[in-house]
Coordinates of C-alpha atoms and ligand atoms in Angstrom, one line a residue:
M17 CA 65.7 153.3 121.9
D18 CA 62.5 154.4 119.5
P19 CA 62.4 153.0 115.9
S20 CA 62.1 155.8 114.3
E21 CA 64.7 157.4 116.4
L22 CA 67.3 155.2 116.2
Q23 CA 66.8 155.3 112.2
Q24 CA 67.5 159.4 112.7
L25 CA 70.4 158.6 114.6
V26 CA 71.6 156.8 111.7
V27 CA 70.8 158.9 109.0
N28 CA 71.9 161.5 111.0
T29 CA 75.5 159.5 111.7
L30 CA 75.5 159.4 108.0
A31 CA 75.3 162.9 107.1
K32 CA 77.3 163.8 109.5
D33 CA 80.4 161.2 109.2
S34 CA 79.1 159.5 105.7
V35 CA 79.8 155.9 106.6
I36 CA 79.3 154.1 109.4
P37 CA 81.9 151.6 109.3
D38 CA 80.6 149.4 112.7
T39 CA 76.9 149.5 113.9
R40 CA 78.2 148.6 117.1
K41 CA 79.8 151.9 117.6
L42 CA 76.5 154.2 117.1
V43 CA 76.6 157.0 120.2
I44 CA 73.7 157.8 120.9
P45 CA 73.3 161.8 121.9
G46 CA 72.8 161.6 125.8
A47 CA 74.0 158.3 126.8
K48 CA 78.0 157.8 126.9
G49 CA 80.1 155.2 125.4
Q50 CA 79.1 152.3 123.3
A51 CA 75.6 152.7 122.5
T52 CA 74.3 149.8 121.0
T53 CA 75.2 146.3 122.1
A54 CA 75.4 143.0 120.9
E55 CA 71.9 142.7 121.6
D56 CA 71.1 146.1 120.7
Q57 CA 72.0 145.0 116.9
N58 CA 68.6 143.3 116.6
A59 CA 66.9 147.2 116.6
V60 CA 69.3 148.2 114.3
I61 CA 68.9 145.5 111.8
S62 CA 65.3 146.5 111.7
A63 CA 65.9 150.6 111.7
L64 CA 68.4 149.7 108.7
A65 CA 65.9 147.4 106.5
S66 CA 63.2 149.8 106.9
L67 CA 65.9 152.8 106.0
A68 CA 67.3 150.7 102.8
S69 CA 63.7 149.8 101.4
R70 CA 63.4 153.7 101.1
D71 CA 67.2 153.5 99.2
I72 CA 68.0 155.7 101.6
V73 CA 71.0 153.3 103.1
S74 CA 72.9 150.8 102.0
Y75 CA 74.3 148.2 104.2
E76 CA 76.4 145.3 104.5
Q77 CA 75.7 142.5 107.6
H78 CA 79.0 141.1 109.4
D79 CA 79.5 138.7 111.6
T80 CA 81.4 138.2 114.7
F81 CA 81.9 136.0 117.8
T82 CA 82.1 137.2 121.4
Y83 CA 82.6 135.3 124.5
F84 CA 81.8 135.4 128.0
L85 CA 82.9 133.2 130.8
T86 CA 81.0 130.3 132.5
A87 CA 80.3 130.1 136.3
E88 CA 83.9 128.5 136.6
G89 CA 85.6 131.4 134.2
A90 CA 83.9 133.7 136.4
Q91 CA 85.3 132.2 139.8
I92 CA 88.7 132.1 138.8
A93 CA 88.8 135.8 137.0
R94 CA 88.3 136.9 140.2
D95 CA 89.8 134.2 142.6
G96 CA 92.9 133.5 140.0
S97 CA 93.4 129.9 138.7
H98 CA 93.6 126.4 140.2
E99 CA 97.2 126.2 140.0
A100 CA 97.9 130.3 141.0
L101 CA 95.7 129.2 144.1
V102 CA 98.1 126.1 144.6
W103 CA 101.5 127.9 144.3
A104 CA 99.9 130.7 146.9
A105 CA 98.9 127.9 149.3
V106 CA 102.3 126.5 149.4
P107 CA 105.6 127.7 151.8
A108 CA 108.8 129.4 150.2
K109 CA 111.4 127.0 149.9
G110 CA 113.6 126.6 153.2
S111 CA 110.5 128.6 155.5
E112 CA 109.4 127.2 158.6
E113 CA 106.2 126.1 157.5
V114 CA 105.6 123.0 155.6
I115 CA 102.4 121.6 154.0
T116 CA 102.0 118.0 152.4
I117 CA 100.1 117.5 149.8
K118 CA 97.6 115.5 152.0
Q119 CA 96.8 118.6 154.1
L120 CA 96.6 120.9 150.6
Q121 CA 93.9 118.8 149.5
D122 CA 92.2 118.8 153.0
Q123 CA 92.6 122.7 152.7
L124 CA 91.9 123.2 148.9
G125 CA 89.5 120.4 147.8
Q126 CA 88.8 120.5 144.4
T127 CA 91.3 123.1 143.2
A128 CA 94.2 120.9 144.9
K129 CA 93.5 118.4 142.7
I130 CA 93.0 120.3 139.3
G131 CA 95.9 122.9 140.1
Q132 CA 98.6 120.5 141.4
G133 CA 99.7 119.2 138.0
K134 CA 99.8 122.3 136.4
A135 CA 102.0 124.0 139.1
F136 CA 104.1 121.4 139.0
K137 CA 104.3 122.0 135.0
N138 CA 104.9 125.4 135.3
G139 CA 107.7 125.2 137.4
W140 CA 105.7 126.9 140.1
V141 CA 105.7 124.4 143.0
G142 CA 108.6 121.3 143.9
K143 CA 108.3 118.9 146.1
E144 CA 110.6 116.8 148.8
G145 CA 109.5 114.1 149.7
D146 CA 105.7 114.7 150.2
K147 CA 106.0 118.4 151.1
L148 CA 105.7 120.9 148.5
F149 CA 107.2 124.5 148.4
K150 CA 107.3 127.4 146.2
L151 CA 110.3 127.4 143.4
V152 CA 109.6 130.6 142.5
S153 CA 108.5 133.9 144.1
T154 CA 106.4 135.4 141.9
I155 CA 103.9 134.1 139.4
V156 CA 101.7 135.4 136.1
D157 CA 98.8 134.0 136.4
T158 CA 98.2 134.2 132.5
T159 CA 94.2 132.3 132.5
Q160 CA 93.0 134.7 135.3
E161 CA 94.5 137.4 132.9
E162 CA 93.3 136.2 129.7
L163 CA 89.2 135.8 131.7
N164 CA 90.1 139.1 133.0
E165 CA 90.3 140.4 128.9
V166 CA 87.6 138.6 127.8
V167 CA 85.3 140.2 130.5
K168 CA 86.3 143.7 129.3
S169 CA 86.5 143.2 125.5
G170 CA 84.5 140.2 124.8
T171 CA 87.3 139.1 123.0
L172 CA 91.4 138.3 123.6
K173 CA 93.9 140.1 121.7
G174 CA 96.3 136.1 122.1
G175 CA 93.8 134.8 119.3
E176 CA 91.8 131.8 118.2
K177 CA 95.1 129.6 119.8
A178 CA 94.5 130.6 123.4
I179 CA 90.4 131.1 122.9
A180 CA 90.5 127.5 122.0
E181 CA 92.5 126.7 125.1
L182 CA 89.8 128.4 127.4
R183 CA 87.1 126.9 125.5
K184 CA 87.9 123.9 126.0
R185 CA 88.6 124.2 129.6
K186 CA 85.5 125.0 130.3
L187 CA 85.8 128.3 130.9
L188 CA 84.6 130.3 127.7
E189 CA 81.9 130.4 126.0
Q190 CA 81.4 131.3 122.4
K191 CA 78.4 133.5 121.2
K192 CA 78.0 134.9 117.4
S193 CA 77.2 138.1 117.3
L194 CA 75.8 140.6 114.2
W195 CA 76.9 144.2 113.2
Y196 CA 76.3 146.2 110.2
S197 CA 78.2 148.6 108.3
V198 CA 76.0 151.5 106.6
K199 CA 76.4 154.0 103.8
K200 CA 74.3 156.2 101.9
G201 CA 71.4 154.9 99.7
S202 CA 70.9 156.9 96.4
A203 CA 68.0 158.1 98.1
F204 CA 69.9 159.6 101.1
T205 CA 68.0 161.9 103.1
T206 CA 67.5 163.2 106.6
D207 CA 64.1 164.2 106.6
L208 CA 62.2 160.5 107.3
R209 CA 59.0 161.6 107.1
K210 CA 56.7 159.2 105.7
P211 CA 56.2 160.9 102.3
E212 CA 53.2 161.9 101.3
T213 CA 50.9 160.2 98.9
D214 CA 48.0 162.4 98.2
L215 CA 47.9 166.3 97.6
T216 CA 45.3 167.1 99.6
A217 CA 42.7 170.7 99.5
E218 CA 44.0 170.5 103.0
M219 CA 47.5 171.2 101.7
L220 CA 46.7 173.8 98.9
A221 CA 44.8 175.8 101.5
T222 CA 47.8 175.7 104.2
G223 CA 50.9 176.1 101.9
S224 CA 52.2 173.2 103.6
W225 CA 52.6 171.3 99.8
K226 CA 55.5 173.5 99.8
N227 CA 57.6 171.8 102.6
S228 CA 55.7 168.5 101.7
N229 CA 57.9 165.2 100.6
F230 CA 55.9 163.9 97.9
K231 CA 55.8 159.8 97.3
Q232 CA 57.3 159.3 93.4
Y233 CA 55.0 157.9 90.8
N234 CA 55.7 154.3 90.4
F235 CA 55.0 154.0 86.4
D236 CA 56.0 150.2 86.8
A237 CA 53.3 149.0 89.2
D238 CA 50.5 146.7 88.0
G239 CA 47.2 148.6 88.4
T240 CA 44.6 147.7 90.3
P241 CA 43.1 144.4 89.5
T242 CA 39.3 145.9 87.8
N243 CA 36.1 144.4 89.3
G244 CA 33.9 143.2 86.5
G245 CA 32.4 140.5 85.5
A246 CA 34.4 136.9 83.8
L247 CA 33.4 135.0 80.8
H248 CA 33.6 131.3 82.3
P249 CA 35.9 129.4 80.0
L250 CA 33.1 127.4 78.3
M251 CA 31.7 130.6 77.3
K252 CA 34.8 131.9 75.9
V253 CA 35.1 128.7 73.7
R254 CA 31.6 129.4 72.7
E255 CA 32.3 132.6 71.2
E256 CA 35.1 131.7 69.2
V257 CA 33.3 128.8 67.8
K258 CA 30.2 131.1 67.0
G259 CA 32.9 133.3 64.7
I260 CA 33.7 130.7 62.7
F261 CA 29.8 129.5 62.2
F262 CA 29.5 133.6 61.8
E263 CA 32.7 133.6 59.4
M264 CA 31.3 131.0 57.3
G265 CA 27.6 132.4 56.6
F266 CA 25.6 130.5 59.4
A267 CA 22.5 132.1 61.1
E268 CA 21.7 131.2 65.1
M269 CA 19.0 129.4 65.8
P270 CA 16.9 130.2 69.2
T271 CA 17.6 127.9 71.5
D272 CA 15.9 129.3 74.8
A273 CA 13.3 126.5 75.2
F274 CA 15.6 123.9 77.3
V275 CA 12.1 121.9 77.8
E276 CA 10.8 120.3 74.5
S277 CA 8.5 117.9 73.5
C278 CA 8.7 114.3 72.3
F279 CA 7.6 115.5 68.9
W280 CA 10.2 117.7 68.4
N281 CA 13.2 115.9 70.1
F282 CA 12.4 112.6 68.7
D283 CA 9.6 112.1 66.5
A284 CA 10.1 115.3 64.4
L285 CA 13.4 113.5 63.9
Y286 CA 12.1 110.1 62.6
V287 CA 13.8 109.1 65.6
P288 CA 11.2 105.6 66.7
Q289 CA 9.0 105.6 69.5
Q290 CA 10.2 102.3 71.1
H291 CA 13.8 103.7 70.6
P292 CA 15.8 102.6 73.9
A293 CA 17.6 106.2 74.2
R294 CA 13.7 107.7 75.2
E295 CA 14.0 105.5 78.1
T296 CA 14.1 107.2 81.3
Q297 CA 17.6 106.6 82.0
D298 CA 18.7 108.5 79.2
T299 CA 16.1 111.3 79.7
F300 CA 14.8 113.7 81.5
Y301 CA 10.8 113.7 81.4
V302 CA 8.7 116.7 82.5
S303 CA 6.0 115.6 84.9
S304 CA 4.6 119.0 85.4
P305 CA 2.8 120.6 83.0
A306 CA 2.4 116.7 82.0
K307 CA 1.5 117.8 78.2
A308 CA 3.0 119.6 75.1
L309 CA 1.0 121.8 73.0
S310 CA 0.4 120.4 69.5
P311 CA 2.3 120.8 66.4
P312 CA 0.4 121.6 63.6
K313 CA -2.5 118.7 63.3
D314 CA -1.5 118.0 59.4
Y315 CA 2.4 117.8 59.8
I316 CA 2.0 115.2 63.2
D317 CA -0.1 112.9 60.8
R318 CA 2.3 113.2 58.2
V319 CA 5.4 112.4 60.7
S320 CA 2.9 109.6 62.2
A321 CA 2.4 107.6 59.0
Y322 CA 6.4 107.6 57.8
H323 CA 6.9 106.2 61.2
I324 CA 4.0 103.5 60.9
H325 CA 4.5 103.0 57.2
G326 CA 6.9 104.9 55.6
S327 CA 6.7 107.2 52.4
P328 CA 3.7 107.1 50.2
D329 CA 6.1 106.1 46.9
G330 CA 7.2 102.8 49.2
A331 CA 10.8 103.8 49.1
S332 CA 10.6 104.0 52.7
R333 CA 8.9 101.5 54.7
G334 CA 8.5 103.1 58.7
Y335 CA 9.1 101.3 61.4
Q336 CA 5.9 99.0 60.9
A337 CA 5.1 100.1 64.9
P338 CA 2.5 101.8 66.1
F339 CA 3.1 105.1 66.8
S340 CA 1.5 107.0 69.9
L341 CA 0.0 111.0 70.1
D342 CA 0.6 110.4 74.0
E343 CA 3.7 109.3 73.4
S344 CA 4.4 112.4 71.2
H345 CA 3.0 115.0 73.7
R346 CA 5.3 113.9 76.4
L347 CA 7.9 117.0 78.0
L348 CA 11.1 116.3 78.0
L349 CA 14.8 118.5 79.0
R350 CA 15.7 118.4 75.6
T351 CA 18.4 115.3 74.8
H352 CA 20.4 117.5 72.1
T353 CA 20.0 120.7 70.0
T354 CA 18.9 118.9 67.2
A355 CA 15.4 119.5 68.7
V356 CA 15.6 123.1 67.9
S357 CA 17.2 121.9 64.2
S358 CA 14.1 120.0 63.7
R359 CA 11.9 123.1 64.3
M360 CA 13.8 125.5 62.3
L361 CA 13.8 123.1 59.5
Y362 CA 9.9 122.6 59.6
A363 CA 9.7 126.6 59.7
L364 CA 12.4 127.0 56.7
A365 CA 9.7 124.0 54.5
Q366 CA 7.0 125.7 55.3
K367 CA 8.3 129.0 54.6
S368 CA 9.3 127.3 51.0
K369 CA 6.3 126.4 50.4
K370 CA 5.6 130.1 50.1
E371 CA 8.3 131.8 48.9
G372 CA 10.4 128.9 47.8
F373 CA 13.2 127.2 48.7
K374 CA 16.3 129.3 49.7
P375 CA 19.8 127.4 51.0
A376 CA 20.4 127.8 55.1
K377 CA 22.8 127.7 57.1
L378 CA 21.9 127.5 60.4
F379 CA 23.6 126.9 63.7
S380 CA 22.9 126.4 67.4
I381 CA 25.2 126.3 70.6
D382 CA 23.1 125.7 73.9
R383 CA 22.7 122.7 76.8
V384 CA 20.6 119.9 76.3
F385 CA 20.4 117.4 79.0
R386 CA 20.8 113.6 79.8
N387 CA 20.1 111.7 82.6
E388 CA 23.5 109.9 82.8
A389 CA 26.2 108.6 85.9
V390 CA 28.4 111.9 86.6
D391 CA 31.7 110.9 86.5
A392 CA 35.3 112.9 85.6
T393 CA 34.4 113.2 81.6
H394 CA 30.7 112.9 81.9
L395 CA 27.8 115.5 83.3
A396 CA 24.0 115.6 83.2
E397 CA 23.7 118.6 81.4
F398 CA 26.4 119.7 78.9
H399 CA 26.4 122.1 75.7
Q400 CA 26.5 120.7 72.2
V401 CA 27.5 122.6 68.9
E402 CA 25.5 122.0 65.9
G403 CA 25.8 123.1 62.7
V404 CA 22.7 122.0 59.7
V405 CA 23.0 123.4 56.1
A406 CA 20.1 122.8 53.7
D407 CA 20.4 122.9 49.8
R408 CA 19.7 121.4 46.8
G409 CA 21.7 118.2 45.9
L410 CA 24.1 118.5 48.6
T411 CA 26.2 114.9 49.0
L412 CA 28.1 113.4 51.8
G413 CA 31.1 115.1 50.1
D414 CA 29.7 118.3 50.8
L415 CA 28.9 117.7 54.5
I416 CA 32.7 116.0 54.6
G417 CA 34.2 119.2 53.0
F418 CA 32.1 121.3 55.2
M419 CA 33.4 119.9 58.4
Q420 CA 37.4 119.7 57.2
T421 CA 37.1 123.5 56.8
F422 CA 35.3 124.1 59.8
F423 CA 37.3 121.8 62.4
A424 CA 40.3 123.4 60.9
K425 CA 39.4 126.1 61.7
M426 CA 39.0 125.3 65.6
G427 CA 42.5 124.1 65.5
L428 CA 41.5 120.3 64.3
P429 CA 43.4 119.7 60.9
N430 CA 43.6 116.2 61.0
L431 CA 40.0 114.4 60.6
R432 CA 38.7 110.7 60.5
F433 CA 35.5 109.8 59.8
K434 CA 33.7 106.1 60.6
P435 CA 30.4 104.4 59.8
A436 CA 28.0 105.2 62.4
Y437 CA 23.9 105.1 63.0
N438 CA 21.7 107.8 63.8
P439 CA 17.8 107.4 63.3
Y440 CA 17.7 110.5 61.8
T441 CA 20.9 110.7 59.2
E442 CA 21.6 108.2 56.6
P443 CA 24.3 107.8 56.0
S444 CA 25.7 108.8 59.6
L445 CA 29.4 109.8 60.8
E446 CA 31.3 109.4 64.0
I447 CA 34.3 112.5 63.6
F448 CA 37.4 111.9 65.2
C449 CA 40.5 114.2 65.1
W450 CA 43.9 113.8 65.7
H451 CA 44.8 114.8 69.4
P452 CA 48.3 115.8 69.1
G453 CA 48.3 115.9 72.9
L454 CA 47.4 112.6 74.0
G455 CA 48.9 110.9 70.6
K456 CA 45.5 109.3 69.5
W457 CA 42.4 109.8 68.0
V458 CA 40.0 111.3 69.6
E459 CA 36.1 111.0 68.6
I460 CA 35.1 115.0 68.8
G461 CA 31.3 114.3 67.1
N462 CA 28.5 113.4 65.1
S463 CA 27.4 113.7 61.9
G464 CA 25.1 112.8 58.6
M465 CA 23.0 113.1 55.9
F466 CA 19.0 113.9 57.4
R467 CA 17.0 110.8 56.3
P468 CA 14.2 111.3 53.8
E469 CA 11.5 110.2 56.6
M470 CA 12.5 113.2 58.3
L471 CA 12.7 116.0 55.4
E472 CA 9.5 114.5 53.2
P473 CA 6.9 115.0 56.4
M474 CA 8.4 118.7 56.7
G475 CA 7.6 119.4 53.0
F476 CA 10.8 120.2 51.7
P477 CA 11.3 120.0 47.8
P478 CA 12.4 116.5 46.7
D479 CA 16.2 117.7 46.0
V480 CA 16.5 119.5 48.6
R481 CA 19.0 117.7 51.0
V482 CA 20.4 118.8 54.5
H483 CA 23.1 117.3 56.6
G484 CA 24.5 118.5 60.0
W485 CA 27.1 117.7 62.4
G486 CA 27.5 118.1 66.0
L487 CA 30.1 118.4 68.8
G488 CA 30.2 118.8 72.6
L489 CA 31.4 122.4 73.9
E490 CA 32.9 120.8 76.9
R491 CA 35.8 118.5 75.8
P492 CA 37.5 120.8 73.3
T493 CA 37.0 123.5 76.1
M494 CA 38.6 120.6 78.8
I495 CA 41.7 119.8 76.1
R496 CA 42.5 123.9 75.3
Y497 CA 42.8 124.8 79.8
G498 CA 44.5 121.4 80.7
I499 CA 41.7 120.2 82.8
T500 CA 41.1 117.2 83.0
N501 CA 37.9 116.5 85.4
I502 CA 35.0 118.2 84.2
R503 CA 33.9 119.3 87.8
S504 CA 36.7 121.4 88.3
L505 CA 34.9 123.3 85.1
V506 CA 31.3 123.2 86.1
G507 CA 29.5 123.1 89.2
H508 CA 30.0 123.9 92.8
K509 CA 33.9 122.8 92.8
V510 CA 34.7 125.4 90.0
S511 CA 37.1 128.0 91.7
I512 CA 36.1 131.8 90.6
E513 CA 39.0 132.7 90.7
G514 CA 40.5 130.0 88.2
V515 CA 37.7 131.3 86.1
E516 CA 38.5 135.4 86.6
K517 CA 42.2 134.5 85.3
S518 CA 41.6 132.0 82.0
P519 CA 42.9 133.2 79.3
A520 CA 40.8 134.3 76.4
V521 CA 40.4 131.4 73.5
R522 CA 42.0 131.8 69.8
F523 CA 42.0 129.1 67.4
Ligands
LIG11 N1 22.0 115.0 67.6 C1 23.8 114.1 67.2 C2 24.4 115.0 66.6 C3 24.4 115.0 65.2 C4 23.8 116.4 64.4 C5 23.3 116.8 63.6 C6 23.6 115.7 62.5 C7 23.8 114.4 62.8 C8 24.2 114.1 64.1 C9 24.4 114.0 68.7 O1 23.6 114.3 70.2 O2 24.8 113.5 68.9

């Protein structure tokens, strides 16, 4: 039967009778008698499930065991039980006819063997010597009757014990079958047309809207996700960090030049030309173009003099090592954002010569490059956050105070500092924060007071001090999002879906 016809039959029956106590009794118009068989219940349940999903009906499932005959059972139902066949084969008492056990076995074979015992036990058959005779003139073959009842009704009125007995004798087999009782649902209707979801121009024109069944609005439905762009988690954290800098009165430095000269990346920062960090294992050098544009001549001369001899007043002795202009003009991928700070501080110093010194608070957040072995926590390119403050008479206390405020705003109120070495700062401090998740102090950044050997050649007034700090963007982001392998944050293994679903960050 067609599934939609079956659905219609169900609702029509409910409209008439208000309940269907047993779906096995559903009557199909035109067909006679019991309409749906045990097998039909599969079609019934799919029709009911579909109606119930629209609240048109509700139903309950029930189960019943039905029974059918084995081949031997079917034979007995037709011919009679073995014991009845034995009884039928032996003569009445006192008859002329005589049959011995042996003759009975020749005549009935297996049946004689199986049936004899029961025929004796039932008191149907007796024995004189080896001759058999009937003890009663009529018998009731219960086994045959029961089996025929099963054929007719699928079960036995005699109940479980009788059924168990027949199953033990392997005359019956049992099958579990399901059936259902059905009631009207909260949205009961006999109109099963699929509800319309759109009101069309055609419906209005033809007037068919008047008789249409419209689907209800579902105000609880989730909207379709919008197909817009999504910010990468790193960029979300960057926005938050930027917010902190702006809140603290910092201006953003331009960080668009990934390629820098050795001069701005190292020399201007008083990093000795013989420093191991300049070696190719740490720095990506650029081969083409081979040479950077020259920085202002007087400035490079002063930088060179400080590198070789130190300050004119003798307070610094410099590195007492050669300074190569060729080395200065090499190009590289910047290894830290302090390359940007050096350009900006130089520009600030030039401006103060003309206009007088004005304090400055500058920050940058952008990409840097290091020729490092890539592993779960290191990439060859990553992001640095850097803050630089220039003012008259700044002290180490100002730097520490600034960092405490800054990191507290990032949700890291617990800081510790450890003396460290940077060629361009003295003193230098490594920054550690307490990581409650890991239960230990983790290093998050590096900081210090920029050296006079760096600031004096730039041309700052002598009492101007500059301090700064830098940190990676990746580590706080990974901690924030619970990411343990950096390659699931950056690179070709990043899941776009993960990026789209990553929540916004609020420190
Ligand atoms: N440039 C340093 C960070 C730093 C910035 C400013 C001052 C001191 C240190 C680094 O790469 O780790």
